[in-house]
PDB file of C-alpha atoms in Angstrom:
ATOM      1  CA  MET A 659      46.858 -22.433  48.685  1.00  0.00           C
ATOM      2  CA  ASN A 660      43.128 -22.467  48.021  1.00  0.00           C
ATOM      3  CA  PRO A 661      40.981 -19.857  49.774  1.00  0.00           C
ATOM      4  CA  PRO A 662      38.394 -20.947  52.332  1.00  0.00           C
ATOM      5  CA  GLN A 663      35.271 -22.342  50.700  1.00  0.00           C
ATOM      6  CA  GLN A 664      33.056 -19.407  51.710  1.00  0.00           C
ATOM      7  CA  TYR A 665      35.367 -16.939  49.918  1.00  0.00           C
ATOM      8  CA  LYS A 666      36.280 -19.002  46.915  1.00  0.00           C
ATOM      9  CA  THR A 667      34.427 -17.554  43.936  1.00  0.00           C
ATOM     10  CA  ASP A 668      34.949 -14.430  41.863  1.00  0.00           C
ATOM     11  CA  GLN A 669      31.253 -13.664  42.223  1.00  0.00           C
ATOM     12  CA  GLN A 670      31.660 -13.378  45.983  1.00  0.00           C
ATOM     13  CA  LEU A 671      34.543 -10.970  45.524  1.00  0.00           C
ATOM     14  CA  HIS A 672      32.432  -8.835  43.205  1.00  0.00           C
ATOM     15  CA  VAL A 673      29.677  -8.380  45.791  1.00  0.00           C
ATOM     16  CA  LEU A 674      32.033  -6.774  48.292  1.00  0.00           C
ATOM     17  CA  PRO A 675      31.324  -3.063  48.841  1.00  0.00           C
ATOM     18  CA  GLN A 676      32.897  -0.931  46.141  1.00  0.00           C
ATOM     19  CA  VAL A 677      35.257   1.871  47.109  1.00  0.00           C
ATOM     20  CA  ALA A 678      33.264   5.063  47.571  1.00  0.00           C
ATOM     21  CA  ALA A 679      34.868   7.982  45.756  1.00  0.00           C
ATOM     22  CA  PRO A 680      35.987  10.670  48.207  1.00  0.00           C
ATOM     23  CA  SER A 681      34.455  14.075  47.572  1.00  0.00           C
ATOM     24  CA  LEU A 682      37.861  15.705  47.150  1.00  0.00           C
ATOM     25  CA  HIS A 683      38.514  16.039  43.441  1.00  0.00           C
ATOM     26  CA  ALA A 684      36.854  14.487  40.416  1.00  0.00           C
ATOM     27  CA  ARG A 685      38.922  11.776  38.801  1.00  0.00           C
ATOM     28  CA  SER A 686      40.005  12.686  35.280  1.00  0.00           C
ATOM     29  CA  PRO A 687      40.597  10.065  32.572  1.00  0.00           C
ATOM     30  CA  SER A 688      43.655  12.006  31.426  1.00  0.00           C
ATOM     31  CA  ILE A 689      46.738  13.037  33.390  1.00  0.00           C
ATOM     32  CA  PRO A 690      46.111  16.564  34.699  1.00  0.00           C
ATOM     33  CA  ALA A 691      48.734  19.240  35.087  1.00  0.00           C
ATOM     34  CA  ALA A 692      50.034  19.859  38.592  1.00  0.00           C
ATOM     35  CA  LEU A 693      47.542  22.027  40.454  1.00  0.00           C
ATOM     36  CA  PRO A 694      48.643  25.062  42.490  1.00  0.00           C
ATOM     37  CA  MET A 695      47.294  23.793  45.805  1.00  0.00           C
ATOM     38  CA  SER A 696      48.586  25.300  49.024  1.00  0.00           C
ATOM     39  CA  PRO A 697      50.510  23.040  51.431  1.00  0.00           C
ATOM     40  CA  ASP A 698      47.610  23.142  53.885  1.00  0.00           C
ATOM     41  CA  GLU A 699      45.133  22.158  51.158  1.00  0.00           C
ATOM     42  CA  ILE A 700      47.323  19.239  50.108  1.00  0.00           C
ATOM     43  CA  CYS A 701      47.719  18.011  53.686  1.00  0.00           C
ATOM     44  CA  GLU A 702      44.008  18.365  54.387  1.00  0.00           C
ATOM     45  CA  SER A 703      43.141  16.389  51.246  1.00  0.00           C
ATOM     46  CA  ALA A 704      45.674  13.725  52.235  1.00  0.00           C
ATOM     47  CA  ALA A 705      44.246  13.448  55.751  1.00  0.00           C
ATOM     48  CA  ASN A 706      40.695  13.134  54.407  1.00  0.00           C
ATOM     49  CA  LEU A 707      41.802  10.500  51.934  1.00  0.00           C
ATOM     50  CA  LEU A 708      43.583   8.452  54.593  1.00  0.00           C
ATOM     51  CA  PHE A 709      40.484   8.576  56.793  1.00  0.00           C
ATOM     52  CA  LEU A 710      38.323   7.364  53.893  1.00  0.00           C
ATOM     53  CA  ASP A 711      40.807   4.569  53.133  1.00  0.00           C
ATOM     54  CA  LEU A 712      40.626   3.314  56.712  1.00  0.00           C
ATOM     55  CA  LYS A 713      36.829   3.506  56.700  1.00  0.00           C
ATOM     56  CA  TRP A 714      36.802   1.559  53.418  1.00  0.00           C
ATOM     57  CA  ALA A 715      38.799  -1.245  55.020  1.00  0.00           C
ATOM     58  CA  GLU A 716      36.183  -1.541  57.743  1.00  0.00           C
ATOM     59  CA  THR A 717      33.466  -2.172  55.136  1.00  0.00           C
ATOM     60  CA  ILE A 718      35.130  -5.357  53.854  1.00  0.00           C
ATOM     61  CA  PRO A 719      33.305  -8.335  55.426  1.00  0.00           C
ATOM     62  CA  HIS A 720      36.444 -10.468  55.171  1.00  0.00           C
ATOM     63  CA  PHE A 721      38.361  -7.872  57.177  1.00  0.00           C
ATOM     64  CA  ALA A 722      35.563  -7.452  59.711  1.00  0.00           C
ATOM     65  CA  SER A 723      35.612 -11.199  60.399  1.00  0.00           C
ATOM     66  CA  LEU A 724      39.224 -11.040  61.622  1.00  0.00           C
ATOM     67  CA  SER A 725      40.179 -10.543  65.246  1.00  0.00           C
ATOM     68  CA  ARG A 726      40.814  -7.002  66.436  1.00  0.00           C
ATOM     69  CA  ASN A 727      44.502  -7.852  66.748  1.00  0.00           C
ATOM     70  CA  ASP A 728      44.719  -8.902  63.096  1.00  0.00           C
ATOM     71  CA  GLN A 729      42.718  -5.871  61.966  1.00  0.00           C
ATOM     72  CA  LEU A 730      45.091  -3.477  63.713  1.00  0.00           C
ATOM     73  CA  LEU A 731      48.175  -5.248  62.390  1.00  0.00           C
ATOM     74  CA  MET A 732      46.904  -5.065  58.824  1.00  0.00           C
ATOM     75  CA  LEU A 733      45.952  -1.395  59.095  1.00  0.00           C
ATOM     76  CA  GLU A 734      49.271  -0.489  60.699  1.00  0.00           C
ATOM     77  CA  SER A 735      51.217  -2.349  58.019  1.00  0.00           C
ATOM     78  CA  ASN A 736      49.205  -1.392  54.946  1.00  0.00           C
ATOM     79  CA  TRP A 737      47.747   2.096  55.439  1.00  0.00           C
ATOM     80  CA  LYS A 738      50.484   3.537  53.213  1.00  0.00           C
ATOM     81  CA  ASP A 739      49.598   1.297  50.248  1.00  0.00           C
ATOM     82  CA  LEU A 740      45.892   2.142  50.534  1.00  0.00           C
ATOM     83  CA  PHE A 741      46.744   5.826  50.793  1.00  0.00           C
ATOM     84  CA  ILE A 742      48.915   5.840  47.658  1.00  0.00           C
ATOM     85  CA  PHE A 743      46.249   4.012  45.666  1.00  0.00           C
ATOM     86  CA  GLY A 744      43.780   6.648  46.837  1.00  0.00           C
ATOM     87  CA  VAL A 745      46.101   9.446  45.712  1.00  0.00           C
ATOM     88  CA  ILE A 746      46.465   7.840  42.290  1.00  0.00           C
ATOM     89  CA  GLN A 747      42.739   7.299  41.854  1.00  0.00           C
ATOM     90  CA  TYR A 748      41.220  10.443  43.311  1.00  0.00           C
ATOM     91  CA  LEU A 749      43.711  13.295  43.623  1.00  0.00           C
ATOM     92  CA  PRO A 750      45.205  15.393  40.831  1.00  0.00           C
ATOM     93  CA  VAL A 751      48.917  15.607  40.209  1.00  0.00           C
ATOM     94  CA  MET A 752      50.305  18.065  42.753  1.00  0.00           C
ATOM     95  CA  ASP A 753      53.429  20.173  43.051  1.00  0.00           C
ATOM     96  CA  LEU A 754      55.002  18.919  46.293  1.00  0.00           C
ATOM     97  CA  THR A 755      58.005  21.255  46.328  1.00  0.00           C
ATOM     98  CA  VAL A 756      56.808  23.320  49.289  1.00  0.00           C
ATOM     99  CA  LEU A 757      55.871  20.216  51.280  1.00  0.00           C
ATOM    100  CA  ILE A 758      59.296  18.732  50.660  1.00  0.00           C
ATOM    101  CA  GLU A 759      61.125  21.879  51.710  1.00  0.00           C
ATOM    102  CA  ARG A 760      59.143  22.418  54.899  1.00  0.00           C
ATOM    103  CA  SER A 761      59.443  18.804  56.045  1.00  0.00           C
ATOM    104  CA  ASP A 762      61.738  18.053  58.973  1.00  0.00           C
ATOM    105  CA  ALA A 763      63.107  15.148  56.950  1.00  0.00           C
ATOM    106  CA  PHE A 764      64.359  17.607  54.317  1.00  0.00           C
ATOM    107  CA  LYS A 765      66.312  19.448  56.996  1.00  0.00           C
ATOM    108  CA  SER A 766      67.878  16.317  58.466  1.00  0.00           C
ATOM    109  CA  GLU A 767      71.082  14.491  57.615  1.00  0.00           C
ATOM    110  CA  LYS A 768      68.991  12.033  55.601  1.00  0.00           C
ATOM    111  CA  ALA A 769      67.590  14.762  53.339  1.00  0.00           C
ATOM    112  CA  ALA A 770      69.053  13.260  50.162  1.00  0.00           C
ATOM    113  CA  GLU A 771      67.480   9.876  50.888  1.00  0.00           C
ATOM    114  CA  PHE A 772      64.138  11.524  51.689  1.00  0.00           C
ATOM    115  CA  VAL A 773      64.129  13.512  48.433  1.00  0.00           C
ATOM    116  CA  LYS A 774      65.056  10.384  46.478  1.00  0.00           C
ATOM    117  CA  HIS A 775      62.074   8.488  47.893  1.00  0.00           C
ATOM    118  CA  VAL A 776      59.728  11.407  47.197  1.00  0.00           C
ATOM    119  CA  GLN A 777      60.944  11.548  43.601  1.00  0.00           C
ATOM    120  CA  GLU A 778      60.322   7.810  43.272  1.00  0.00           C
ATOM    121  CA  TYR A 779      56.837   8.329  44.688  1.00  0.00           C
ATOM    122  CA  GLN A 780      56.072  11.160  42.246  1.00  0.00           C
ATOM    123  CA  GLU A 781      57.333   9.124  39.296  1.00  0.00           C
ATOM    124  CA  LEU A 782      55.231   6.188  40.467  1.00  0.00           C
ATOM    125  CA  VAL A 783      52.073   8.323  40.618  1.00  0.00           C
ATOM    126  CA  LEU A 784      52.642   9.675  37.103  1.00  0.00           C
ATOM    127  CA  ARG A 785      53.260   6.211  35.642  1.00  0.00           C
ATOM    128  CA  ALA A 786      50.187   4.870  37.438  1.00  0.00           C
ATOM    129  CA  LYS A 787      47.964   7.607  36.019  1.00  0.00           C
ATOM    130  CA  GLU A 788      49.205   6.715  32.543  1.00  0.00           C
ATOM    131  CA  LEU A 789      47.753   3.233  33.065  1.00  0.00           C
ATOM    132  CA  SER A 790      44.263   4.754  33.479  1.00  0.00           C
ATOM    133  CA  LEU A 791      43.178   2.028  35.876  1.00  0.00           C
ATOM    134  CA  ASP A 792      39.421   1.576  36.023  1.00  0.00           C
ATOM    135  CA  PRO A 793      37.429   1.423  39.315  1.00  0.00           C
ATOM    136  CA  ASN A 794      37.351  -2.387  39.327  1.00  0.00           C
ATOM    137  CA  GLU A 795      41.110  -2.617  38.864  1.00  0.00           C
ATOM    138  CA  PHE A 796      41.592  -0.211  41.755  1.00  0.00           C
ATOM    139  CA  PHE A 797      39.167  -2.261  43.839  1.00  0.00           C
ATOM    140  CA  TYR A 798      41.022  -5.528  43.291  1.00  0.00           C
ATOM    141  CA  LEU A 799      44.413  -3.861  43.727  1.00  0.00           C
ATOM    142  CA  ARG A 800      43.339  -2.481  47.096  1.00  0.00           C
ATOM    143  CA  LEU A 801      42.260  -5.938  48.194  1.00  0.00           C
ATOM    144  CA  VAL A 802      45.500  -7.532  47.009  1.00  0.00           C
ATOM    145  CA  ALA A 803      47.669  -4.851  48.614  1.00  0.00           C
ATOM    146  CA  PHE A 804      45.723  -4.908  51.860  1.00  0.00           C
ATOM    147  CA  PHE A 805      45.592  -8.678  52.354  1.00  0.00           C
ATOM    148  CA  ARG A 806      48.824  -9.834  50.761  1.00  0.00           C
ATOM    149  CA  ALA A 807      50.831  -8.681  53.797  1.00  0.00           C
ATOM    150  CA  GLY A 808      50.041 -12.099  55.199  1.00  0.00           C
ATOM    151  CA  HIS A 809      52.585 -13.641  52.854  1.00  0.00           C
ATOM    152  CA  THR A 810      54.935 -10.781  52.002  1.00  0.00           C
ATOM    153  CA  SER A 811      55.830  -9.423  55.426  1.00  0.00           C
ATOM    154  CA  ARG A 812      57.505 -11.789  57.849  1.00  0.00           C
ATOM    155  CA  ASP A 813      56.947  -9.533  60.817  1.00  0.00           C
ATOM    156  CA  ILE A 814      53.191  -9.335  60.417  1.00  0.00           C
ATOM    157  CA  THR A 815      52.861 -13.001  59.430  1.00  0.00           C
ATOM    158  CA  LYS A 816      54.367 -14.069  62.741  1.00  0.00           C
ATOM    159  CA  LYS A 817      51.775 -12.042  64.616  1.00  0.00           C
ATOM    160  CA  LEU A 818      48.637 -12.705  62.586  1.00  0.00           C
ATOM    161  CA  GLU A 819      46.230 -15.027  64.330  1.00  0.00           C
ATOM    162  CA  ASP A 820      44.522 -16.063  61.091  1.00  0.00           C
ATOM    163  CA  GLU A 821      47.431 -16.044  58.658  1.00  0.00           C
ATOM    164  CA  GLN A 822      45.968 -18.808  56.487  1.00  0.00           C
ATOM    165  CA  PHE A 823      42.740 -16.906  55.896  1.00  0.00           C
ATOM    166  CA  VAL A 824      44.562 -13.671  55.007  1.00  0.00           C
ATOM    167  CA  GLN A 825      46.862 -15.477  52.573  1.00  0.00           C
ATOM    168  CA  ALA A 826      43.961 -17.316  50.971  1.00  0.00           C
ATOM    169  CA  PHE A 827      41.915 -14.193  50.410  1.00  0.00           C
ATOM    170  CA  ALA A 828      44.912 -12.304  48.989  1.00  0.00           C
ATOM    171  CA  SER A 829      45.473 -15.123  46.496  1.00  0.00           C
ATOM    172  CA  SER A 830      41.794 -15.157  45.573  1.00  0.00           C
ATOM    173  CA  ALA A 831      41.746 -11.382  45.027  1.00  0.00           C
ATOM    174  CA  GLN A 832      44.906 -11.552  42.918  1.00  0.00           C
ATOM    175  CA  THR A 833      43.449 -14.314  40.752  1.00  0.00           C
ATOM    176  CA  SER A 834      40.269 -12.295  40.260  1.00  0.00           C
ATOM    177  CA  LEU A 835      42.286  -9.230  39.263  1.00  0.00           C
ATOM    178  CA  ILE A 836      44.202 -11.214  36.653  1.00  0.00           C
ATOM    179  CA  LYS A 837      41.000 -12.711  35.227  1.00  0.00           C
ATOM    180  CA  TYR A 838      39.340  -9.306  35.102  1.00  0.00           C
ATOM    181  CA  VAL A 839      42.250  -7.705  33.231  1.00  0.00           C
ATOM    182  CA  VAL A 840      42.493 -10.604  30.770  1.00  0.00           C
ATOM    183  CA  ILE A 841      38.778 -10.344  29.994  1.00  0.00           C
ATOM    184  CA  THR A 842      38.503  -6.554  29.789  1.00  0.00           C
ATOM    185  CA  ARG A 843      41.881  -5.780  28.166  1.00  0.00           C
ATOM    186  CA  PRO A 844      42.545  -8.757  25.856  1.00  0.00           C
ATOM    187  CA  ASP A 845      44.682  -6.663  23.489  1.00  0.00           C
ATOM    188  CA  ASP A 846      46.983  -5.353  26.227  1.00  0.00           C
ATOM    189  CA  GLN A 847      49.051  -8.403  27.109  1.00  0.00           C
ATOM    190  CA  LEU A 848      51.525  -6.404  29.202  1.00  0.00           C
ATOM    191  CA  ARG A 849      48.909  -4.684  31.338  1.00  0.00           C
ATOM    192  CA  ILE A 850      48.811  -7.189  34.185  1.00  0.00           C
ATOM    193  CA  SER A 851      52.606  -7.159  34.514  1.00  0.00           C
ATOM    194  CA  LYS A 852      52.567  -3.343  34.597  1.00  0.00           C
ATOM    195  CA  ILE A 853      49.895  -3.422  37.300  1.00  0.00           C
ATOM    196  CA  PHE A 854      51.882  -5.783  39.504  1.00  0.00           C
ATOM    197  CA  GLN A 855      55.045  -3.757  38.923  1.00  0.00           C
ATOM    198  CA  LEU A 856      53.099  -0.751  40.182  1.00  0.00           C
ATOM    199  CA  LEU A 857      52.019  -2.679  43.262  1.00  0.00           C
ATOM    200  CA  SER A 858      55.596  -3.754  43.981  1.00  0.00           C
ATOM    201  CA  LYS A 859      56.898  -0.194  43.651  1.00  0.00           C
ATOM    202  CA  ILE A 860      54.205   1.148  45.970  1.00  0.00           C
ATOM    203  CA  GLN A 861      55.196  -1.373  48.608  1.00  0.00           C
ATOM    204  CA  LEU A 862      58.807  -0.140  48.421  1.00  0.00           C
ATOM    205  CA  ILE A 863      57.909   3.430  49.404  1.00  0.00           C
ATOM    206  CA  PRO A 864      58.733   3.829  53.137  1.00  0.00           C
ATOM    207  CA  PRO A 865      55.693   4.744  55.270  1.00  0.00           C
ATOM    208  CA  ASP A 866      57.684   7.352  57.188  1.00  0.00           C
ATOM    209  CA  VAL A 867      58.328   9.231  53.929  1.00  0.00           C
ATOM    210  CA  MET A 868      54.581   9.566  53.348  1.00  0.00           C
ATOM    211  CA  THR A 869      54.106  10.622  56.962  1.00  0.00           C
ATOM    212  CA  ALA A 870      56.833  13.269  56.764  1.00  0.00           C
ATOM    213  CA  LEU A 871      55.540  14.581  53.450  1.00  0.00           C
ATOM    214  CA  PHE A 872      51.773  14.684  53.974  1.00  0.00           C
ATOM    215  CA  PHE A 873      50.954  14.300  57.667  1.00  0.00           C
ATOM    216  CA  GLN A 874      53.713  16.001  59.643  1.00  0.00           C
ATOM    217  CA  ALA A 875      51.582  19.119  60.161  1.00  0.00           C
ATOM    218  CA  TYR A 876      48.883  16.990  61.810  1.00  0.00           C
ATOM    219  CA  VAL A 877      50.774  14.314  63.719  1.00  0.00           C
ATOM    220  CA  GLY A 878      54.300  15.669  64.066  1.00  0.00           C
ATOM    221  CA  LYS A 879      56.761  12.784  64.324  1.00  0.00           C
ATOM    222  CA  ILE A 880      54.197  10.279  65.604  1.00  0.00           C
ATOM    223  CA  PRO A 881      54.001   7.265  63.235  1.00  0.00           C
ATOM    224  CA  ILE A 882      50.617   6.842  61.558  1.00  0.00           C
ATOM    225  CA  ALA A 883      50.634   3.223  62.748  1.00  0.00           C
ATOM    226  CA  ASP A 884      50.636   4.416  66.366  1.00  0.00           C
ATOM    227  CA  ILE A 885      47.676   6.705  65.691  1.00  0.00           C
ATOM    228  CA  ILE A 886      45.744   3.842  64.104  1.00  0.00           C
ATOM    229  CA  LYS A 887      46.518   1.629  67.081  1.00  0.00           C
ATOM    230  CA  ASN A 888      45.226   4.210  69.541  1.00  0.00           C
TER     231      ASN A 888
END
């Protein structure tokens, strides 16, 4: 499906506002050792990062042109993906042991499943940092992850008022990402497949696992999607 004419070119994608780096931690080109941050410091950094992710979404003209209903649906469905990309790009590797152990999910009958998902998340973050994604790759990945819900999630697709526009822009952003990687990393023929594998793995992490791990101290058992809606 071709994107709408007014959003068709790579040049128009490039002029979208770039993601402003949160003033939390400087991004290092190498994989840092896990920092001894306190649980409260980790949760505060996570909350700040989520807030910045949501504010970033509001700066995208293509998102702003959607109805309020579509905007809320996309934020509710995709906040977790934006948050994880933010963690990968801006936060250091962290020791999450204390957060895991103090989570209500760790004390429940589904503790083993919760720990398994957290381990998958931690492995994902480490592998992503090894890729050393540049700011433009992160920018395009955010766009793809944020808009592709229109054709990867049946539930949200049924409710979107402008499904065709969302699908078209996701396809356009994905094409631009591929072109950018091919041009800037011509010797790394596997890079684009690794990037999309990363995206797929991020989408498999349950949102409630991220909520239980990072935001329980702030929101309790209230889903982040409900907070966004209100």
